[in-house]
Coordinates of C-alpha atoms and ligand atoms in Angstrom, one line a residue:
X1 CA -21.2 -12.6 43.2
X2 CA -18.8 -14.6 45.3
X3 CA -16.4 -13.0 47.7
X4 CA -13.4 -12.9 45.3
X5 CA -11.0 -14.6 47.8
X6 CA -8.0 -16.1 46.0
X7 CA -6.4 -19.3 47.3
X8 CA -2.8 -19.6 46.2
X9 CA -0.3 -22.5 45.8
X10 CA 3.3 -22.9 44.8
X11 CA 3.9 -23.3 41.1
X12 CA 6.9 -25.6 41.6
X13 CA 6.1 -27.9 44.5
X14 CA 2.3 -27.5 44.7
X15 CA 2.2 -26.5 48.4
X16 CA -1.1 -24.8 49.2
X17 CA -0.8 -21.4 50.8
X18 CA -4.4 -20.3 51.3
X19 CA -5.2 -16.6 51.1
X20 CA -1.8 -15.4 52.3
X21 CA 0.9 -15.9 49.6
X22 CA 4.4 -15.8 51.1
X23 CA 7.4 -14.1 49.6
X24 CA 9.0 -17.5 49.2
X25 CA 7.6 -21.0 49.3
X26 CA 8.1 -22.5 52.8
X27 CA 8.7 -25.9 51.2
X28 CA 10.8 -25.5 48.1
X29 CA 12.0 -21.9 48.5
X30 CA 10.7 -20.6 45.2
X31 CA 10.6 -16.8 45.5
X32 CA 7.6 -14.6 44.6
X33 CA 8.9 -11.1 44.1
X34 CA 6.5 -8.3 42.9
X35 CA 7.4 -5.5 40.6
X36 CA 5.1 -2.4 40.8
X37 CA 2.5 -4.6 42.4
X38 CA 2.7 -7.4 39.8
X39 CA 3.7 -10.7 41.4
X40 CA 6.0 -13.0 39.4
X41 CA 4.8 -16.5 40.1
X42 CA 7.0 -18.7 37.9
X43 CA 9.6 -21.4 38.4
X44 CA 12.4 -18.9 37.9
X45 CA 11.1 -15.4 38.8
X46 CA 14.6 -13.9 38.7
X47 CA 14.8 -14.7 35.0
X48 CA 11.8 -12.4 34.3
X49 CA 13.5 -9.6 36.3
X50 CA 16.8 -10.1 34.5
X51 CA 15.0 -10.1 31.2
X52 CA 13.4 -6.8 32.1
X53 CA 16.8 -5.3 32.9
X54 CA 18.5 -6.5 29.8
X55 CA 15.6 -5.7 27.5
X56 CA 15.2 -2.2 28.8
X57 CA 18.9 -1.8 28.2
X58 CA 18.4 -2.6 24.5
X59 CA 15.2 -0.4 24.0
X60 CA 17.2 2.6 22.6
X61 CA 18.4 0.4 19.7
X62 CA 15.2 -1.5 19.1
X63 CA 12.5 1.1 19.1
X64 CA 11.4 4.4 17.4
X65 CA 12.1 7.5 19.6
X66 CA 8.4 7.9 20.4
X67 CA 8.1 4.3 21.6
X68 CA 11.4 4.4 23.4
X69 CA 10.4 7.4 25.5
X70 CA 6.8 6.0 26.1
X71 CA 8.0 2.6 27.2
X72 CA 10.9 3.9 29.3
X73 CA 8.6 6.3 31.1
X74 CA 6.4 3.4 32.2
X75 CA 9.1 0.8 32.7
X76 CA 11.9 2.8 34.3
X77 CA 10.2 2.8 37.8
X78 CA 9.9 -0.9 37.5
X79 CA 13.6 -1.1 36.7
X80 CA 14.4 1.1 39.7
X81 CA 12.5 -1.3 41.9
X82 CA 14.5 -4.3 40.6
X83 CA 17.6 -2.6 41.9
X84 CA 16.5 -3.4 45.4
X85 CA 16.2 -7.1 44.6
X86 CA 19.1 -9.5 45.0
X87 CA 20.7 -10.5 41.7
X88 CA 20.7 -14.2 40.9
X89 CA 22.9 -15.8 38.2
X90 CA 21.1 -16.5 34.9
X91 CA 22.4 -19.7 33.4
X92 CA 22.3 -21.0 29.8
X93 CA 19.6 -23.5 30.9
X94 CA 17.3 -20.5 31.7
X95 CA 16.9 -19.7 28.0
X96 CA 13.3 -20.8 27.7
X97 CA 12.1 -18.4 30.3
X98 CA 14.2 -15.5 28.9
X99 CA 13.0 -16.0 25.4
X100 CA 9.4 -15.8 26.3
X101 CA 9.6 -12.5 28.1
X102 CA 9.9 -10.1 25.1
X103 CA 7.8 -6.9 24.6
X104 CA 8.5 -6.1 21.0
X105 CA 5.7 -6.3 18.4
X106 CA 3.1 -6.3 21.2
X107 CA 1.8 -2.8 20.8
X108 CA -1.0 -3.8 18.5
X109 CA -2.6 -5.8 21.3
X110 CA -2.5 -2.6 23.5
X111 CA -4.1 -0.6 20.7
X112 CA -6.9 -3.1 20.1
X113 CA -7.8 -3.5 23.8
X114 CA -7.4 0.1 25.0
X115 CA -8.7 2.4 22.3
X116 CA -12.3 1.3 22.2
X117 CA -11.9 -0.6 18.8
X118 CA -14.8 -2.3 17.2
X119 CA -12.9 -5.6 17.5
X120 CA -12.5 -5.3 21.3
X121 CA -16.1 -4.1 21.8
X122 CA -17.3 -7.2 19.9
X123 CA -15.0 -9.6 22.0
X124 CA -16.0 -8.0 25.3
X125 CA -19.8 -8.2 24.5
X126 CA -19.3 -11.8 23.4
X127 CA -17.4 -12.9 26.5
X128 CA -19.7 -11.1 28.9
X129 CA -22.7 -12.6 27.2
X130 CA -21.2 -16.1 27.6
X131 CA -20.5 -15.4 31.3
X132 CA -24.1 -14.4 31.8
X133 CA -25.4 -17.6 30.1
X134 CA -22.9 -20.2 31.5
X135 CA -21.3 -19.0 34.6
X136 CA -23.5 -18.9 37.7
X137 CA -20.7 -18.8 40.2
X138 CA -18.9 -15.5 39.9
X139 CA -16.1 -15.2 42.4
X140 CA -12.6 -15.3 40.8
X141 CA -12.0 -15.0 37.0
X142 CA -8.6 -15.7 35.5
X143 CA -7.6 -14.8 31.9
X144 CA -4.6 -16.9 30.8
X145 CA -2.2 -15.4 28.2
X146 CA -4.1 -12.1 28.8
X147 CA -1.8 -10.0 26.7
X148 CA -2.9 -6.3 26.9
X149 CA -5.5 -7.2 29.5
X150 CA -8.6 -5.6 28.2
X151 CA -10.8 -8.6 29.0
X152 CA -9.4 -8.5 32.6
X153 CA -10.8 -5.0 33.0
X154 CA -14.1 -6.1 31.4
X155 CA -14.5 -9.2 33.7
X156 CA -14.0 -7.0 36.7
X157 CA -17.6 -5.7 36.1
X158 CA -18.9 -9.3 36.7
X159 CA -16.4 -10.8 39.2
X160 CA -15.1 -9.4 42.5
X161 CA -11.6 -10.6 41.5
X162 CA -10.4 -10.6 37.9
X163 CA -6.8 -11.7 37.2
X164 CA -4.8 -11.6 34.0
X165 CA -1.9 -14.0 33.7
X166 CA 0.8 -13.8 31.1
X167 CA 4.5 -14.8 30.8
X168 CA 5.7 -11.3 29.7
X169 CA 6.5 -9.0 32.6
X170 CA 7.2 -5.9 30.4
X171 CA 3.9 -6.3 28.6
X172 CA 2.0 -6.7 31.8
X173 CA 3.6 -3.6 33.2
X174 CA 2.3 -1.6 30.2
X175 CA -1.1 -3.2 30.5
X176 CA -1.2 -2.4 34.2
X177 CA -0.3 1.2 33.6
X178 CA -3.4 1.5 31.4
X179 CA -5.6 -0.5 33.7
X180 CA -4.8 2.0 36.4
X181 CA -5.9 4.9 34.3
X182 CA -2.5 5.8 32.7
X183 CA -1.9 7.0 29.2
X184 CA 0.4 5.7 26.5
X185 CA 1.2 7.0 23.0
X186 CA 2.8 4.5 20.7
X187 CA 3.7 4.1 17.0
X188 CA 2.6 0.7 15.8
X189 CA 5.1 -1.3 13.6
X190 CA 2.3 -3.3 12.1
X191 CA 0.4 -0.1 11.2
X192 CA 3.2 1.6 9.2
X193 CA 4.3 3.3 12.4
X194 CA 1.0 5.3 12.8
X195 CA 0.9 6.8 16.2
X196 CA -2.0 5.9 18.5
X197 CA -2.9 7.3 21.9
X198 CA -4.5 5.2 24.5
X199 CA -5.8 5.8 28.0
X200 CA -7.1 3.5 30.7
X201 CA -10.4 4.0 32.6
X202 CA -10.8 7.1 34.8
X203 CA -11.9 4.8 37.6
X204 CA -9.7 1.8 37.7
X205 CA -11.8 -1.4 38.0
X206 CA -11.8 -2.8 41.5
X207 CA -10.4 -6.3 42.0
X208 CA -8.6 -6.4 38.6
X209 CA -4.9 -7.2 38.5
X210 CA -2.0 -8.9 36.7
X211 CA 0.3 -11.8 37.5
X212 CA 3.4 -13.1 35.6
X213 CA 2.7 -16.8 35.4
X214 CA 2.8 -19.7 33.0
X215 CA -0.6 -21.0 31.9
X216 CA 0.8 -24.5 32.2
X217 CA 1.8 -24.0 35.9
X218 CA -0.8 -21.9 37.6
X219 CA -0.3 -20.3 41.0
X220 CA -3.7 -21.2 42.3
X221 CA -4.9 -23.9 44.7
X222 CA -7.1 -26.7 43.4
X223 CA -10.7 -25.8 43.0
X224 CA -10.2 -22.0 43.6
X225 CA -11.2 -20.3 40.4
X226 CA -14.8 -19.9 39.0
X227 CA -14.0 -18.9 35.4
X228 CA -11.0 -19.3 33.2
X229 CA -10.8 -17.6 29.8
X230 CA -8.2 -18.4 27.1
X231 CA -8.1 -16.2 24.0
X232 CA -5.7 -16.9 21.2
X233 CA -3.5 -19.0 23.5
X234 CA -4.0 -22.7 22.7
X235 CA -2.8 -22.3 19.2
X236 CA 0.5 -20.8 20.2
X237 CA 1.0 -23.0 23.3
X238 CA 3.4 -25.9 22.4
X239 CA 1.4 -28.3 24.5
X240 CA -2.2 -27.1 25.1
X241 CA -3.1 -30.3 27.0
X242 CA -0.9 -29.2 30.0
X243 CA -2.8 -25.9 30.0
X244 CA -6.1 -27.7 29.9
X245 CA -5.0 -30.0 32.8
X246 CA -4.1 -26.9 34.9
X247 CA -7.4 -25.3 34.1
X248 CA -9.2 -28.5 35.3
X249 CA -7.1 -28.5 38.5
X250 CA -7.8 -24.9 39.5
X251 CA -11.5 -24.6 38.5
X252 CA -14.0 -25.1 41.3
X253 CA -16.5 -27.9 40.9
X254 CA -18.8 -26.9 38.0
X255 CA -16.4 -24.0 37.2
X256 CA -16.4 -22.8 33.6
X257 CA -13.7 -22.5 30.9
X258 CA -14.4 -20.2 27.9
X259 CA -12.1 -20.4 25.0
X260 CA -11.9 -18.2 21.9
X261 CA -9.1 -18.8 19.4
X262 CA -7.6 -20.5 16.4
X263 CA -7.5 -24.2 15.7
X264 CA -4.7 -25.9 17.6
X265 CA -2.8 -29.2 17.9
X266 CA -1.8 -31.3 20.8
X267 CA 1.9 -32.4 21.1
X268 CA 0.8 -36.0 21.3
X269 CA -1.1 -35.8 17.9
X270 CA 0.5 -37.8 15.0
X271 CA 2.8 -35.7 12.8
X272 CA 0.4 -35.8 9.9
X273 CA -2.8 -35.1 11.9
X274 CA -4.4 -31.8 11.1
X275 CA -5.3 -29.0 13.5
X276 CA -8.2 -29.6 15.9
X277 CA -11.3 -27.6 15.1
X278 CA -14.8 -27.4 16.6
X279 CA -15.6 -30.9 15.4
X280 CA -12.9 -32.3 17.7
X281 CA -13.7 -30.3 20.8
X282 CA -16.3 -32.6 22.3
X283 CA -13.7 -35.5 22.5
X284 CA -10.8 -33.1 23.5
X285 CA -12.9 -31.7 26.4
X286 CA -14.3 -35.0 27.4
X287 CA -10.8 -36.5 27.8
X288 CA -9.9 -33.6 30.1
X289 CA -13.0 -34.1 32.3
X290 CA -15.0 -31.2 30.9
X291 CA -18.6 -31.2 29.7
X292 CA -19.2 -29.0 26.7
X293 CA -21.9 -26.4 27.3
X294 CA -21.5 -24.7 23.9
X295 CA -19.2 -25.2 20.9
X296 CA -19.3 -23.2 17.8
X297 CA -17.3 -21.5 15.0
X298 CA -17.1 -17.8 15.5
X299 CA -16.0 -15.3 12.8
X300 CA -13.9 -12.8 14.7
X301 CA -11.9 -9.8 13.7
X302 CA -8.2 -10.2 14.5
X303 CA -5.9 -7.2 14.7
X304 CA -8.0 -5.2 12.4
X305 CA -6.0 -2.0 11.7
X306 CA -8.2 -0.6 8.9
X307 CA -9.7 2.1 11.1
X308 CA -6.3 3.7 11.3
X309 CA -5.5 3.6 7.6
X310 CA -7.5 2.2 4.7
X311 CA -4.4 0.4 3.3
X312 CA -3.9 -1.6 6.5
X313 CA -5.1 -5.2 6.8
X314 CA -8.6 -5.9 7.9
X315 CA -8.5 -9.5 8.9
X316 CA -11.3 -11.9 10.0
X317 CA -10.6 -15.4 11.3
X318 CA -12.7 -18.5 11.8
X319 CA -12.2 -19.2 15.5
X320 CA -13.3 -21.9 17.9
X321 CA -15.5 -20.8 20.7
X322 CA -16.4 -23.2 23.5
X323 CA -17.8 -23.0 26.9
X324 CA -17.1 -26.0 29.1
X325 CA -17.9 -27.0 32.6
X326 CA -15.6 -28.9 34.8
X327 CA -17.1 -32.4 35.4
X328 CA -14.6 -33.6 38.0
X329 CA -10.9 -33.9 38.9
X330 CA -8.5 -35.6 36.6
X331 CA -6.4 -38.4 38.0
X332 CA -3.1 -37.1 39.3
X333 CA -0.3 -37.2 36.7
X334 CA 2.7 -39.2 38.0
X335 CA 5.2 -37.1 36.0
X336 CA 3.8 -33.9 37.4
X337 CA 3.9 -35.5 40.9
X338 CA 7.5 -36.5 40.4
X339 CA 8.5 -32.9 39.4
X340 CA 6.7 -31.5 42.5
X341 CA 8.3 -34.1 44.7
X342 CA 11.8 -33.2 43.4
X343 CA 11.1 -29.5 44.1
X344 CA 9.9 -30.3 47.6
X345 CA 13.0 -32.5 48.2
X346 CA 10.7 -35.5 48.7
X347 CA 12.4 -37.7 46.2
X348 CA 14.3 -37.9 42.9
X349 CA 11.9 -40.2 41.0
X350 CA 11.9 -37.7 38.1
X351 CA 15.6 -38.4 37.4
X352 CA 14.8 -42.1 36.8
X353 CA 12.2 -41.2 34.1
X354 CA 13.0 -41.1 30.4
X355 CA 12.8 -37.9 28.5
X356 CA 12.2 -38.3 24.7
X357 CA 11.8 -35.9 21.8
X358 CA 8.4 -36.2 20.2
X359 CA 7.9 -37.8 16.8
X360 CA 7.1 -35.3 14.2
X361 CA 8.2 -32.3 16.3
X362 CA 11.7 -31.9 15.0
X363 CA 13.9 -29.3 16.5
X364 CA 16.5 -27.8 14.1
X365 CA 19.7 -26.2 15.1
X366 CA 21.3 -24.5 12.1
X367 CA 24.9 -23.2 12.4
X368 CA 26.2 -20.9 9.7
X369 CA 27.3 -17.5 8.8
X370 CA 25.6 -14.2 8.1
X371 CA 27.2 -11.5 5.9
X372 CA 26.7 -7.8 5.9
X373 CA 28.5 -4.5 5.8
X374 CA 30.0 -5.3 9.2
X375 CA 31.6 -8.4 7.9
X376 CA 30.9 -12.1 8.4
X377 CA 29.4 -13.2 11.7
X378 CA 28.7 -16.7 13.0
X379 CA 25.1 -17.4 13.5
X380 CA 23.0 -20.1 15.1
X381 CA 19.4 -20.5 14.2
X382 CA 17.0 -22.5 16.4
X383 CA 13.8 -23.8 14.9
X384 CA 11.8 -24.9 17.8
X385 CA 9.3 -27.8 18.0
X386 CA 6.5 -25.2 17.4
X387 CA 8.1 -24.2 14.1
X388 CA 9.1 -20.8 15.5
X389 CA 12.6 -19.8 14.5
X390 CA 15.0 -17.5 16.4
X391 CA 18.7 -16.5 16.3
X392 CA 20.4 -17.7 19.5
X393 CA 23.9 -17.0 21.0
X394 CA 26.6 -19.5 20.1
X395 CA 27.1 -20.9 23.7
X396 CA 23.4 -21.6 23.9
X397 CA 23.6 -23.4 20.5
X398 CA 26.4 -25.6 21.9
X399 CA 24.4 -26.3 25.1
X400 CA 21.3 -27.3 23.1
X401 CA 23.3 -29.5 20.8
X402 CA 24.7 -31.5 23.8
X403 CA 21.3 -31.6 25.5
X404 CA 19.2 -32.6 22.5
X405 CA 21.7 -35.3 21.4
X406 CA 21.7 -36.7 24.9
X407 CA 17.9 -37.1 24.9
X408 CA 17.8 -40.3 22.9
X409 CA 14.7 -41.9 24.4
X410 CA 16.9 -44.5 26.2
X411 CA 18.8 -42.5 28.8
X412 CA 17.2 -41.5 32.0
X413 CA 17.0 -37.9 33.0
X414 CA 19.9 -38.6 35.5
X415 CA 22.0 -39.9 32.6
X416 CA 21.2 -36.9 30.4
X417 CA 22.1 -34.6 33.3
X418 CA 25.5 -36.4 33.7
X419 CA 26.1 -36.1 29.9
X420 CA 25.2 -32.4 29.7
X421 CA 26.1 -31.1 33.1
X422 CA 29.7 -32.2 33.0
X423 CA 30.2 -30.4 29.6
X424 CA 28.4 -27.2 30.6
X425 CA 30.2 -23.9 30.7
X426 CA 28.2 -22.6 33.6
X427 CA 27.5 -25.0 36.5
X428 CA 24.3 -26.8 35.7
X429 CA 22.8 -27.9 39.0
X430 CA 20.4 -30.7 39.3
X431 CA 17.6 -28.2 40.2
X432 CA 18.4 -26.1 37.1
X433 CA 18.2 -29.2 34.9
X434 CA 15.0 -30.5 36.4
X435 CA 13.3 -27.0 35.9
X436 CA 14.6 -26.9 32.3
X437 CA 13.2 -30.4 31.6
X438 CA 9.9 -29.5 33.1
X439 CA 9.7 -26.3 31.0
X440 CA 10.6 -28.1 27.8
X441 CA 7.9 -30.7 28.5
X442 CA 5.3 -28.0 29.2
X443 CA 6.2 -26.2 25.9
X444 CA 5.8 -29.5 23.9
X445 CA 9.5 -30.0 23.1
X446 CA 9.7 -33.4 24.7
X447 CA 7.6 -35.9 26.7
X448 CA 8.6 -37.9 29.7
X449 CA 8.0 -41.6 30.1
X450 CA 8.1 -43.5 33.3
X451 CA 10.1 -46.4 31.9
X452 CA 12.5 -47.1 29.1
X453 CA 10.8 -48.2 25.8
X454 CA 12.9 -51.4 25.9
X455 CA 11.6 -52.2 29.4
X456 CA 8.0 -51.8 28.2
X457 CA 8.7 -54.4 25.5
X458 CA 9.8 -57.1 27.9
X459 CA 7.1 -59.7 28.7
Ligands
SAM501 C1 -1.5 -14.3 20.8 S1 -1.4 -13.4 22.3 C2 -3.1 -13.2 22.8 C3 -3.2 -12.1 23.8 C4 -4.7 -11.9 24.2 N1 -5.2 -13.1 24.8 C5 -5.5 -11.5 23.1 O1 -6.3 -12.3 22.5 O2 -5.4 -10.3 22.7 C6 -0.8 -14.7 23.4 C7 -0.4 -14.2 24.7 O3 -0.1 -15.3 25.5 C8 1.1 -15.1 26.2 N2 1.6 -16.5 26.5 C9 2.2 -17.4 25.6 N3 2.4 -18.5 26.2 C10 2.0 -18.4 27.5 C11 2.0 -19.3 28.6 N4 2.5 -20.5 28.5 N5 1.5 -18.9 29.7 C12 1.0 -17.6 29.9 N6 1.0 -16.7 28.8 C13 1.4 -17.1 27.7 C14 1.9 -14.3 25.4 O4 2.9 -13.6 26.1 C15 0.9 -13.4 24.7 O5 0.7 -12.2 25.5

């Protein structure tokens, strides 16, 4: 085993911190608050904290009484801790971060990972076997999009440091409660509200912990992680290539990436291209400077609830398993550099670049009415580039309409900001706008080119 030392860096400006992570980046000022020992290492940590406050305020309406009590018992101390933190304004442009921080419908993940299900036992054995066969250097393991965090606990048996990263603070607080030996009794919506009791290990695994972070903007220094695991993440990530680039950046030389999950697509793929499967993995990995060690289709149970009730679904998926070794560093990406440079106040090159929406990834904004016993209500529905649809507040709809119509593939980011910022209800600062642009790019809503298409056509 290695020594498990973690080397950190700033998610926004890339500043390397070494082993001592500061409360705020000395270069760009990005804060790194912790809630009940879980650091929040994202572009906008205050948004996760605000989302925790507002979502907890809505728990009484959203959940069954049993769930409401159980969730509040765990999350109330977290909420109390947020009271001591300064409040920062949340603008309309923060909607991407707010949207991703939900906890609803996540209880099945907790049930699978923390009640000794056959499904979790199979996944754990599979991953630990792959670690034994492919991963000689065992210092720091990171599970990206770790959800309920069962694998984080399992990997702590093989690594001195095992970290679970996810964008959802409420979900990680529940997972951490279990990891530290706590108990939780929940009624599962997907299991016809059957109640399940779960409990973490009597001896909490040493070296295991959680971090709120985006898999496409990791808080680790280059070359600092020995193993990265992604499980059911690439298929839901809007732009898996950015996640893969980050994995390449943080893995140590010869470090290993294990992936288990459904077929997925890159945002750059033509609209009519199918999903990538095992056959496409050698080229996908090669492009990202990984050597494939093993690629195969794996039949895996997914959220099998049949042990709870014989009428509940027992589902088995064909999944992609690969183990890949980092071959070398990727060439630096000029767009990523420009974003980091802007955060570090080293330049504004990013504002001279051209954002454009991606062909075949249409975003729909549907404005209409919904009718019910309470009368008619205006309603705005957003169907994102990923195909996921959600109801959004009217002012956000108006903001998105201005933003998306300004991104015409000709205007620079600076010109888009001028068009959107002046018409915004809340003051949209240049920093807010650049963070929003970066988040939209990392989620696969848009891409950013260095020059205008018309300039490229000139001889
Ligand atoms: C389908 S669940 C899978 C959870 C877990 N890996 C498992 O297999 O049980 C995907 C998880 O990834 C998280 N997630 C989604 N996008 C993410 C991102 N960009 N960075 C980090 N976590 C993300 C979600 O919050 C969710 O917990």
